[in-house]
Amino acid sequence: MTDLSELDLQNLRHLIGGFDTTHCKMDAYAQQAMDQEVKQFFQKAAQSALQNKQQLMQFLQ
């Protein structure tokens, strides 16, 4: 892997933060949902955001 530039690191930080926020919001929406289908939709969205965040964080290792 090549070295990341400062701009690359800033972009990663921005993307990781966005996915973290999305994960938290989707998880909160899922916890509040009464309808099971809606709850599952938000749970899947939260899981997807978490996976995306984890994939991006691998670039920082």
mmCIF file of C-alpha atoms in Angstrom:
data_model
loop_
_atom_site.group_PDB
_atom_site.id
_atom_site.type_symbol
_atom_site.label_atom_id
_atom_site.label_comp_id
_atom_site.label_asym_id
_atom_site.label_seq_id
_atom_site.Cartn_x
_atom_site.Cartn_y
_atom_site.Cartn_z
ATOM 1 C CA MET A 1 0.000 0.000 0.000
ATOM 2 C CA THR A 2 1.244 3.486 -0.802
ATOM 3 C CA ASP A 3 1.569 6.221 1.749
ATOM 4 C CA LEU A 4 -1.537 8.302 2.287
ATOM 5 C CA SER A 5 -1.339 12.027 1.745
ATOM 6 C CA GLU A 6 -2.721 14.520 4.234
ATOM 7 C CA LEU A 7 -5.709 15.055 1.944
ATOM 8 C CA ASP A 8 -6.335 11.296 1.830
ATOM 9 C CA LEU A 9 -6.270 11.171 5.626
ATOM 10 C CA GLN A 10 -8.681 14.091 5.880
ATOM 11 C CA ASN A 11 -11.044 12.416 3.425
ATOM 12 C CA LEU A 12 -10.855 9.137 5.343
ATOM 13 C CA ARG A 13 -11.564 10.955 8.605
ATOM 14 C CA HIS A 14 -14.576 12.624 7.022
ATOM 15 C CA LEU A 15 -15.937 9.363 5.583
ATOM 16 C CA ILE A 16 -15.320 7.386 8.773
ATOM 17 C CA GLY A 17 -17.055 10.062 10.827
ATOM 18 C CA GLY A 18 -20.008 10.036 8.461
ATOM 19 C CA PHE A 19 -20.395 6.277 8.641
ATOM 20 C CA ASP A 20 -20.064 6.400 12.429
ATOM 21 C CA THR A 21 -22.831 9.016 12.636
ATOM 22 C CA THR A 22 -25.009 7.012 10.252
ATOM 23 C CA HIS A 23 -24.467 3.851 12.300
ATOM 24 C CA CYS A 24 -25.483 5.601 15.521
ATOM 25 C CA LYS A 25 -28.571 7.193 13.975
ATOM 26 C CA MET A 26 -29.765 4.023 12.248
ATOM 27 C CA ASP A 27 -29.253 2.050 15.456
ATOM 28 C CA ALA A 28 -31.264 4.616 17.421
ATOM 29 C CA TYR A 29 -34.047 4.565 14.824
ATOM 30 C CA ALA A 30 -34.126 0.759 14.945
ATOM 31 C CA GLN A 31 -34.481 0.805 18.726
ATOM 32 C CA GLN A 32 -37.426 3.206 18.480
ATOM 33 C CA ALA A 33 -39.211 1.445 15.622
ATOM 34 C CA MET A 34 -42.443 -0.354 16.466
ATOM 35 C CA ASP A 35 -42.939 -2.069 13.107
ATOM 36 C CA GLN A 36 -40.704 -5.148 12.750
ATOM 37 C CA GLU A 37 -39.958 -4.535 9.055
ATOM 38 C CA VAL A 38 -38.942 -0.950 9.731
ATOM 39 C CA LYS A 39 -36.827 -2.109 12.676
ATOM 40 C CA GLN A 40 -35.026 -4.654 10.475
ATOM 41 C CA PHE A 41 -34.477 -2.051 7.760
ATOM 42 C CA PHE A 42 -32.724 0.278 10.204
ATOM 43 C CA GLN A 43 -30.758 -2.572 11.779
ATOM 44 C CA LYS A 44 -29.434 -3.590 8.361
ATOM 45 C CA ALA A 45 -28.565 0.018 7.552
ATOM 46 C CA ALA A 46 -26.738 0.362 10.875
ATOM 47 C CA GLN A 47 -24.792 -2.850 10.249
ATOM 48 C CA SER A 48 -23.868 -1.739 6.740
ATOM 49 C CA ALA A 49 -22.604 1.628 7.995
ATOM 50 C CA LEU A 50 -20.538 -0.106 10.676
ATOM 51 C CA GLN A 51 -18.978 -2.463 8.124
ATOM 52 C CA ASN A 52 -18.130 0.443 5.827
ATOM 53 C CA LYS A 53 -16.529 2.308 8.718
ATOM 54 C CA GLN A 54 -14.448 -0.748 9.653
ATOM 55 C CA GLN A 55 -13.294 -1.236 6.058
ATOM 56 C CA LEU A 56 -12.172 2.370 5.827
ATOM 57 C CA MET A 57 -10.352 2.160 9.150
ATOM 58 C CA GLN A 58 -8.181 -0.620 7.724
ATOM 59 C CA PHE A 59 -6.480 2.025 5.570
ATOM 60 C CA LEU A 60 -5.205 3.627 8.758
ATOM 61 C CA GLN A 61 -3.367 0.513 9.949
#
